[in-house]
Amino acid sequence: MKLSKLFTKTSKNISAQTESINAKLLIRAGYIYQEMAGVYAFLPLGMRVIKNIESIVRVEIDKIGEELLLPSLSGRDRWHATNRHDSIDVLMSTKPANEKALAKSNTEYILNPTHEDIITPLAKHFRTSYKDFPFALYQIQTKFRNEPRAKSGLLRGREFIMKDLYSFHTSEADLNDFYETAKASYVTIYDKLGIGDDTYVTLASGGDFTSSYSHEFQTVLESGEDTIYLDKKNNIAYNKEVATPEDAKKLGVNFDELEQVRASEVGNIFPLGTKFSELLDYKYSDAENAQNVVWMGSYGIGISRLMGVIVEKFADEKGIVWPSQVAPYQYHIIALSDEANIKAGEDVYQALGAEACLFDDRTSASTGEKFADADLIGCPVQIVISRQTLEQDSVEVISRSGKFDSFMCRLDEVETIAARLA
Ligand code: ATP
Ligand code: MG
């Protein structure tokens, strides 16, 4: 993509209300646009990052479940059936907007914040014989929650993207097996996203669910909204909201040895047990034709929150620093504003391919602006073309993160850059 054609431009000024680092950087660089508190548009650059995160998640979750897409709207009866209509305080609903519309119909719908209540009746519709089990279904979809504090940019949206997986079993043992498989998939996903070293499997309370424990995946982050206790020796953590010194004792850990840190919850897995299947009367018939209650699990990953977490984790004073696997483009070609540089930039762009490059082909931007924009946007590799590099028939290859020392590469050998960086 050429910067002269890219829909967005970088900006220096953003609203004083924007508090979080991730929103500040993502808005300035042109990844997202704030519609209102907790509600953002993903712009072309931002969409590319979201797609990259989603595809890392899909590769792993496709191995354990089938993808579908559930509706965002549901009837209120679905939520009454599980007694969650009144217990979920962030639940949002729609109403006809004006008098004229109300006169025609006053039906109110729920904007789904999660989908246990929706998928359980759907699963029951298709699968009721023991031969049909186990199975798991997932989606990547927009969720709605009326979050009271929506000041953390993508870390806490009122509308946000989640991957949610639901599993269905004929026994607790089978649920537990699958739960461990899903937990392992999650570990792989956070590794692949580049935050594995700082993401801890964290013991937490069951939250809205009846199970006594669930596992959160918490990424250590100063601006994170949670506090966790790290047990680095055993590579596990405890959420502050759940872990008391008594709990720790039961788990055989010395509370005083744990390190207290701030973290952001990037995923959460729950053994739901039979809570929803009992409430919604979901049973399967076994080999003797007896009716038994179904066992369930639910497994979420915060796709859009992850984008914010990755920004906050790696950003420096100059801007965003993307890990290459989620970066919108691998290369940012900085051709300093003169005809010969831009012409050589065009050749490099052709050689590396439009899909891999953001090419600053602007003729009017100053050298300072070009470097500042490249640092702000945060593509992993910067390729500089200037009068000096062209004197050597070369480009200069620079790492945005400082991961490698910059080096010169001959113009007719730019195709080898990827191999040299591998
Ligand atoms: P939190 O405690 O942060 O409010 P939660 O425990 O209510 O989150 P879950 O229901 O477990 O969230 O949702 C699964 C995942 O979705 C979370 O682990 C998180 O990564 C993401 N998520 C939840 N709420 C939000 C939100 N308001 N904005 C962005 N991502 C969110
Ligand atoms: Mg959670």
Coordinates of C-alpha atoms and ligand atoms in Angstrom, one line a residue:
M1 CA 0.0 0.0 0.0
K2 CA 1.3 3.4 -0.9
L3 CA 1.0 6.1 1.8
S4 CA -0.2 8.6 -0.9
K5 CA -3.2 6.3 -1.4
L6 CA -3.8 5.0 2.2
F7 CA -7.2 6.1 3.5
T8 CA -5.8 7.5 6.8
K9 CA -3.2 10.0 7.6
T10 CA -1.3 10.2 10.9
S11 CA -2.3 13.0 13.2
K12 CA -0.5 14.8 16.0
N13 CA -3.5 16.0 17.9
I14 CA -6.1 13.9 19.5
S15 CA -8.9 14.6 22.0
A16 CA -7.7 15.4 25.5
Q17 CA -10.2 12.8 26.7
T18 CA -8.2 10.0 25.2
E19 CA -6.4 8.6 28.3
S20 CA -5.0 5.2 27.4
I21 CA -1.7 4.7 25.6
N22 CA -3.2 2.2 23.2
A23 CA -6.0 4.5 22.1
K24 CA -3.6 7.5 21.8
L25 CA -1.2 5.7 19.6
L26 CA -3.7 3.7 17.5
I27 CA -5.8 6.9 16.9
R28 CA -2.7 9.0 16.0
A29 CA -1.3 6.3 13.7
G30 CA -4.7 5.8 11.9
Y31 CA -5.6 2.3 13.1
I32 CA -8.8 3.1 14.9
Y33 CA -11.3 6.0 15.1
Q34 CA -13.3 6.7 18.2
E35 CA -17.0 6.9 17.7
M36 CA -17.7 7.4 21.4
A37 CA -16.4 6.1 24.7
G38 CA -15.6 2.4 24.3
V39 CA -16.7 2.2 20.7
Y40 CA -14.2 2.3 17.9
A41 CA -14.1 1.9 14.1
F42 CA -11.2 -0.3 12.8
L43 CA -9.7 1.6 9.9
P44 CA -7.9 -0.2 7.0
L45 CA -4.6 -0.5 8.9
G46 CA -6.4 -1.6 12.1
M47 CA -8.4 -4.2 10.2
R48 CA -5.2 -5.8 9.0
V49 CA -4.0 -6.2 12.5
I50 CA -7.4 -7.6 13.7
K51 CA -7.3 -10.1 10.8
N52 CA -3.8 -11.2 11.7
I53 CA -4.8 -11.8 15.3
E54 CA -7.9 -13.6 14.2
S55 CA -6.0 -15.9 11.9
I56 CA -3.6 -16.9 14.5
V57 CA -6.6 -17.7 16.8
R58 CA -8.4 -19.6 14.0
V59 CA -5.5 -21.8 13.1
E60 CA -5.5 -23.2 16.6
I61 CA -9.2 -23.2 17.4
D62 CA -10.1 -24.8 14.1
K63 CA -8.2 -27.9 15.4
I64 CA -10.7 -28.3 18.3
G65 CA -14.0 -26.8 17.1
E66 CA -16.1 -25.8 14.1
E67 CA -16.6 -22.2 13.3
L68 CA -20.1 -20.6 13.0
L69 CA -21.6 -17.2 13.4
L70 CA -24.4 -16.6 16.0
P71 CA -26.7 -13.6 15.9
S72 CA -25.8 -10.4 17.8
L73 CA -29.5 -9.9 18.6
S74 CA -31.6 -12.2 20.7
G75 CA -35.0 -12.2 22.4
R76 CA -35.3 -11.4 26.1
D77 CA -36.8 -14.8 26.8
R78 CA -33.4 -16.4 26.1
W79 CA -31.9 -14.4 29.0
H80 CA -34.9 -15.0 31.3
A81 CA -34.6 -18.7 30.8
T82 CA -31.1 -18.6 32.4
N83 CA -32.0 -16.0 35.0
R84 CA -29.3 -13.8 33.5
H85 CA -31.6 -11.0 32.3
D86 CA -31.4 -9.3 35.7
S87 CA -28.0 -10.7 36.9
I88 CA -25.7 -9.4 34.2
D89 CA -25.4 -5.7 34.9
V90 CA -23.7 -4.9 31.6
L91 CA -26.6 -6.4 29.6
M92 CA -27.8 -4.0 26.8
S93 CA -31.0 -3.9 24.9
T94 CA -32.4 -2.2 21.9
K95 CA -35.8 -0.5 21.7
P96 CA -37.5 1.1 18.7
A97 CA -35.9 4.5 18.5
N98 CA -38.8 6.9 18.0
E99 CA -42.6 7.3 18.5
K100 CA -43.4 6.3 15.0
A101 CA -41.4 3.1 15.2
L102 CA -42.7 2.4 18.7
A103 CA -46.3 2.6 17.4
K104 CA -45.6 -0.1 14.9
S105 CA -43.8 -2.4 17.3
N106 CA -42.4 -2.2 20.8
T107 CA -40.3 -5.3 20.7
E108 CA -37.1 -5.0 22.6
Y109 CA -34.0 -7.1 21.8
I110 CA -30.9 -8.0 23.7
L111 CA -27.5 -7.1 22.3
N112 CA -25.6 -10.3 23.2
P113 CA -22.7 -9.9 25.6
T114 CA -21.8 -13.6 25.4
H115 CA -23.5 -16.6 23.9
E116 CA -24.0 -19.6 26.3
D117 CA -27.7 -18.7 26.5
I118 CA -28.0 -18.7 22.7
I119 CA -25.8 -21.6 21.7
T120 CA -27.2 -24.1 24.3
P121 CA -30.7 -24.3 22.7
L122 CA -29.1 -24.3 19.3
A123 CA -26.9 -27.3 20.2
K124 CA -29.9 -29.1 21.7
H125 CA -31.7 -28.7 18.4
F126 CA -29.1 -30.7 16.5
R127 CA -27.4 -33.0 19.0
T128 CA -29.2 -35.2 21.5
S129 CA -27.7 -38.7 21.1
Y130 CA -24.6 -39.9 23.0
K131 CA -23.2 -40.7 19.5
D132 CA -23.3 -37.0 18.7
F133 CA -20.8 -36.1 21.5
P134 CA -18.4 -34.5 22.2
F135 CA -18.5 -31.4 19.9
A136 CA -17.3 -27.8 20.1
L137 CA -18.4 -24.7 18.2
Y138 CA -16.9 -21.3 18.1
Q139 CA -17.3 -17.8 16.5
I140 CA -15.4 -14.6 16.2
Q141 CA -17.9 -11.8 16.7
T142 CA -18.8 -8.5 18.1
K143 CA -20.1 -8.5 21.7
F144 CA -21.9 -5.7 23.5
R145 CA -21.5 -4.8 27.2
N146 CA -22.5 -1.6 28.9
E147 CA -19.2 -1.2 30.6
P148 CA -19.2 1.6 33.2
R149 CA -15.5 2.4 32.8
A150 CA -14.7 2.6 29.1
K151 CA -11.5 4.7 29.4
S152 CA -8.9 2.1 28.4
G153 CA -9.2 2.2 24.7
L154 CA -9.4 -1.3 23.1
L155 CA -8.7 -2.8 26.5
R156 CA -12.4 -2.2 27.5
G157 CA -14.9 -1.6 24.8
R158 CA -18.7 -1.3 25.0
E159 CA -18.6 -3.0 21.6
F160 CA -15.6 -5.4 21.2
I161 CA -14.5 -8.4 19.3
M162 CA -14.3 -11.8 21.0
K163 CA -13.6 -15.3 20.0
D164 CA -15.9 -17.6 22.0
L165 CA -15.9 -21.4 21.9
Y166 CA -18.4 -23.7 23.6
S167 CA -17.9 -27.4 24.2
F168 CA -20.4 -30.1 24.9
H169 CA -19.8 -33.5 26.6
T170 CA -21.4 -36.6 28.0
S171 CA -19.3 -36.6 31.2
E172 CA -17.3 -34.4 33.5
A173 CA -14.2 -36.4 32.6
D174 CA -14.6 -35.7 28.9
L175 CA -15.2 -32.0 29.7
N176 CA -12.0 -32.0 31.8
D177 CA -10.0 -33.6 29.0
F178 CA -11.2 -31.0 26.4
Y179 CA -10.7 -28.2 28.9
E180 CA -7.0 -29.1 29.2
T181 CA -6.7 -29.3 25.4
A182 CA -8.3 -25.8 25.1
K183 CA -5.9 -24.5 27.8
A184 CA -2.9 -25.8 25.8
S185 CA -4.3 -24.2 22.6
Y186 CA -4.5 -20.9 24.4
V187 CA -0.9 -21.1 25.5
T188 CA 0.1 -21.7 21.9
I189 CA -2.0 -18.8 20.7
Y190 CA -0.4 -16.3 23.1
D191 CA 3.0 -17.6 22.2
K192 CA 2.3 -17.1 18.5
L193 CA 1.0 -13.6 19.2
G194 CA 4.4 -12.8 20.7
I195 CA 3.2 -12.3 24.3
G196 CA 3.7 -15.8 25.6
D197 CA 6.5 -14.9 28.0
D198 CA 4.4 -12.4 29.8
T199 CA 1.0 -14.2 29.8
Y200 CA 0.2 -16.3 32.8
V201 CA -2.4 -19.0 33.3
T202 CA -4.2 -17.5 36.3
L203 CA -6.5 -19.2 38.7
A204 CA -9.7 -17.1 39.1
S205 CA -13.1 -17.5 40.6
G206 CA -15.9 -18.9 38.4
G207 CA -17.4 -15.4 38.0
D208 CA -20.9 -15.5 36.7
F209 CA -20.7 -19.3 36.6
T210 CA -21.2 -22.0 39.2
S211 CA -17.8 -23.6 38.9
S212 CA -15.5 -22.7 41.8
Y213 CA -12.5 -21.9 39.6
S214 CA -11.9 -20.8 36.0
H215 CA -8.6 -20.0 34.3
E216 CA -7.8 -16.6 33.0
F217 CA -4.9 -15.8 30.7
Q218 CA -3.4 -12.6 32.1
T219 CA -0.7 -10.6 30.3
V220 CA 1.5 -8.6 32.7
L221 CA 0.9 -4.9 31.9
E222 CA 1.2 -1.8 34.0
S223 CA -2.0 -0.3 32.6
G224 CA -3.9 -3.6 33.0
E225 CA -7.1 -3.5 35.0
D226 CA -6.5 -6.6 37.1
T227 CA -4.1 -7.4 39.9
I228 CA -2.6 -10.9 40.0
Y229 CA -0.2 -12.7 42.2
L230 CA 2.6 -14.3 40.2
D231 CA 4.1 -17.7 41.2
K232 CA 7.0 -17.5 38.8
K233 CA 8.6 -20.8 40.1
N234 CA 5.5 -22.8 39.1
N235 CA 4.6 -20.5 36.1
I236 CA 1.1 -19.8 37.4
A237 CA -0.7 -16.8 38.8
Y238 CA -3.7 -16.1 41.1
N239 CA -6.3 -13.4 40.5
K240 CA -6.3 -11.0 43.5
E241 CA -10.2 -11.0 43.4
V242 CA -10.1 -14.7 44.3
A243 CA -6.9 -15.6 46.0
T244 CA -6.8 -15.2 49.8
P245 CA -4.0 -16.4 52.0
E246 CA -6.3 -19.4 52.9
D247 CA -6.8 -20.3 49.2
A248 CA -3.0 -20.2 48.8
K249 CA -2.5 -22.5 51.7
K250 CA -5.0 -25.0 50.2
L251 CA -3.0 -24.8 46.9
G252 CA 0.2 -25.4 48.8
V253 CA 1.8 -22.0 47.9
N254 CA 3.4 -19.5 50.2
F255 CA 1.5 -16.3 49.9
D256 CA 4.5 -14.2 50.9
E257 CA 6.6 -15.5 48.0
L258 CA 4.1 -14.3 45.4
E259 CA 4.8 -11.2 43.3
Q260 CA 1.9 -8.8 42.9
V261 CA 1.6 -7.2 39.4
R262 CA -0.9 -5.5 37.2
A263 CA -2.2 -7.5 34.2
S264 CA -4.8 -7.5 31.5
E265 CA -7.1 -10.5 31.0
V266 CA -6.7 -11.6 27.4
G267 CA -8.7 -14.8 27.7
N268 CA -10.8 -16.9 30.1
I269 CA -11.8 -20.5 30.1
F270 CA -14.7 -21.9 32.2
P271 CA -15.7 -25.4 33.0
L272 CA -19.5 -24.6 33.1
G273 CA -20.4 -28.1 34.3
T274 CA -24.1 -28.6 34.0
K275 CA -25.3 -25.1 34.9
F276 CA -26.7 -24.1 31.5
S277 CA -27.8 -27.6 30.4
E278 CA -29.8 -27.9 33.6
L279 CA -31.4 -24.5 33.3
L280 CA -32.2 -25.1 29.6
D281 CA -33.0 -28.8 30.0
Y282 CA -30.4 -30.0 27.6
K283 CA -30.1 -33.8 27.9
Y284 CA -28.7 -36.6 25.7
S285 CA -29.9 -40.1 25.5
D286 CA -27.3 -42.8 26.3
A287 CA -26.8 -46.3 24.9
E288 CA -29.6 -47.6 27.2
N289 CA -31.8 -44.7 26.1
A290 CA -31.7 -43.1 29.5
Q291 CA -31.6 -39.3 29.6
N292 CA -28.5 -37.6 31.1
V293 CA -27.6 -34.0 31.5
V294 CA -25.0 -32.5 29.1
W295 CA -21.6 -31.1 30.4
M296 CA -20.4 -27.8 29.0
G297 CA -17.4 -25.5 28.8
S298 CA -16.9 -22.0 27.6
Y299 CA -13.7 -20.4 26.3
G300 CA -13.2 -16.7 25.4
I301 CA -10.4 -14.7 23.9
G302 CA -10.5 -10.9 23.7
I303 CA -9.5 -10.3 20.0
S304 CA -9.7 -6.5 20.1
R305 CA -8.4 -6.2 23.6
L306 CA -5.3 -8.2 22.5
M307 CA -4.6 -5.5 19.9
G308 CA -4.6 -2.9 22.6
V309 CA -2.5 -5.1 24.9
I310 CA 0.1 -5.8 22.2
V311 CA 0.4 -2.0 21.5
E312 CA 0.9 -1.2 25.2
K313 CA 3.3 -4.0 25.7
F314 CA 5.8 -3.1 23.0
A315 CA 5.3 0.6 22.3
D316 CA 8.2 3.0 22.9
E317 CA 8.3 6.8 23.1
K318 CA 8.2 7.1 19.3
G319 CA 5.1 4.9 18.7
I320 CA 3.9 1.5 18.1
V321 CA 6.2 -1.5 17.7
W322 CA 4.3 -4.5 16.2
P323 CA 5.6 -8.1 16.5
S324 CA 5.9 -9.1 12.9
Q325 CA 3.1 -11.8 13.1
V326 CA 0.4 -9.2 13.8
A327 CA 1.9 -6.2 11.9
P328 CA -0.2 -4.6 9.2
Y329 CA 2.8 -4.7 6.9
Q330 CA 6.2 -6.2 7.3
Y331 CA 8.1 -3.4 5.6
H332 CA 7.8 0.4 5.7
I333 CA 9.7 1.8 2.7
I334 CA 10.9 5.3 3.5
A335 CA 11.9 6.9 0.2
L336 CA 13.1 10.4 1.1
S337 CA 11.4 13.1 -1.0
D338 CA 13.2 13.3 -4.2
E339 CA 12.4 11.9 -7.6
A340 CA 15.3 9.4 -7.8
N341 CA 14.6 8.0 -4.2
I342 CA 10.9 7.6 -4.9
K343 CA 11.6 5.9 -8.2
A344 CA 14.0 3.4 -6.5
G345 CA 11.3 3.0 -3.8
E346 CA 8.9 2.0 -6.5
D347 CA 11.3 -0.8 -7.6
V348 CA 11.7 -2.0 -4.0
Y349 CA 8.0 -2.0 -3.5
Q350 CA 7.4 -4.1 -6.7
A351 CA 10.2 -6.5 -5.7
L352 CA 8.8 -7.1 -2.1
G353 CA 5.2 -7.0 -3.1
A354 CA 2.4 -4.6 -2.2
E355 CA 0.9 -7.0 0.3
A356 CA 4.1 -6.9 2.4
C357 CA 4.9 -3.2 2.2
L358 CA 3.7 0.2 3.2
F359 CA 5.5 2.6 0.8
D360 CA 6.0 6.2 1.8
D361 CA 5.9 7.6 -1.7
R362 CA 4.8 11.1 -0.7
T363 CA 6.7 13.8 -2.5
S364 CA 5.9 16.6 -0.1
A365 CA 6.6 15.1 3.3
S366 CA 9.9 16.0 5.0
T367 CA 12.5 13.5 6.1
G368 CA 11.6 14.1 9.7
E369 CA 7.9 13.5 9.0
K370 CA 8.6 10.3 7.1
F371 CA 10.7 8.8 9.9
A372 CA 8.3 10.0 12.6
D373 CA 5.3 8.4 10.7
A374 CA 7.2 5.1 10.2
D375 CA 8.1 5.0 13.9
L376 CA 4.5 5.8 14.9
I377 CA 2.9 3.2 12.6
G378 CA 5.3 0.6 13.8
C379 CA 6.0 -1.8 11.0
P380 CA 8.8 -4.2 12.0
V381 CA 11.3 -3.4 9.2
Q382 CA 12.1 0.0 7.8
I383 CA 13.7 0.3 4.4
V384 CA 15.3 3.7 3.9
I385 CA 16.2 5.0 0.4
S386 CA 18.1 8.3 0.3
R387 CA 20.7 10.0 -1.9
Q388 CA 23.4 8.5 0.3
T389 CA 22.1 4.9 0.0
L390 CA 21.6 5.2 -3.7
E391 CA 25.2 6.3 -4.2
Q392 CA 26.0 2.8 -3.0
D393 CA 23.1 1.3 -5.1
S394 CA 21.6 0.2 -1.8
V395 CA 18.9 0.6 0.8
E396 CA 19.3 0.7 4.5
V397 CA 17.4 -1.9 6.5
I398 CA 16.5 -0.9 10.0
S399 CA 14.6 -2.8 12.8
R400 CA 11.8 -0.8 14.4
S401 CA 12.3 -2.7 17.7
G402 CA 16.1 -2.8 17.6
K403 CA 16.0 -6.5 17.3
F404 CA 18.8 -6.5 14.7
D405 CA 21.5 -4.0 13.7
S406 CA 20.8 -2.0 10.6
F407 CA 22.5 -3.1 7.5
M408 CA 22.9 -2.0 3.8
C409 CA 21.3 -4.2 1.1
R410 CA 22.0 -3.8 -2.6
L411 CA 18.9 -2.7 -4.6
D412 CA 19.1 -5.7 -6.8
E413 CA 19.1 -8.0 -3.8
V414 CA 16.1 -6.7 -1.8
E415 CA 14.2 -9.9 -2.3
T416 CA 16.8 -11.6 0.0
I417 CA 15.9 -9.3 3.0
A418 CA 13.3 -11.7 4.4
A419 CA 15.7 -14.6 4.3
R420 CA 18.4 -12.5 5.9
L421 CA 16.0 -11.6 8.7
A422 CA 14.8 -15.1 9.3
Ligands
ATP1 P1 -13.3 -8.3 32.5 O1 -13.1 -9.0 33.8 O2 -12.1 -7.7 31.9 O3 -14.5 -7.4 32.5 P2 -14.8 -10.6 31.7 O4 -14.2 -11.6 32.6 O5 -16.1 -10.0 32.0 O6 -13.7 -9.4 31.4 P3 -15.2 -12.7 29.7 O7 -16.7 -12.8 29.8 O8 -14.3 -13.7 30.4 O9 -14.8 -11.2 30.2 O10 -14.8 -12.5 28.2 C1 -13.8 -13.2 27.5 C2 -12.7 -12.3 27.1 O11 -13.2 -11.2 26.3 C3 -12.0 -11.6 28.3 O12 -11.0 -12.5 28.7 C4 -11.4 -10.4 27.6 O13 -10.1 -10.7 27.0 C5 -12.4 -10.0 26.6 N1 -13.2 -8.9 27.1 C6 -14.2 -8.9 28.0 N2 -14.8 -7.8 28.2 C7 -14.2 -6.9 27.3 C8 -14.4 -5.5 27.0 N3 -15.3 -4.8 27.6 N4 -13.6 -5.0 26.0 C9 -12.7 -5.8 25.3 N5 -12.5 -7.1 25.6 C10 -13.2 -7.6 26.6
MG2 MG -13.3 -13.2 32.3

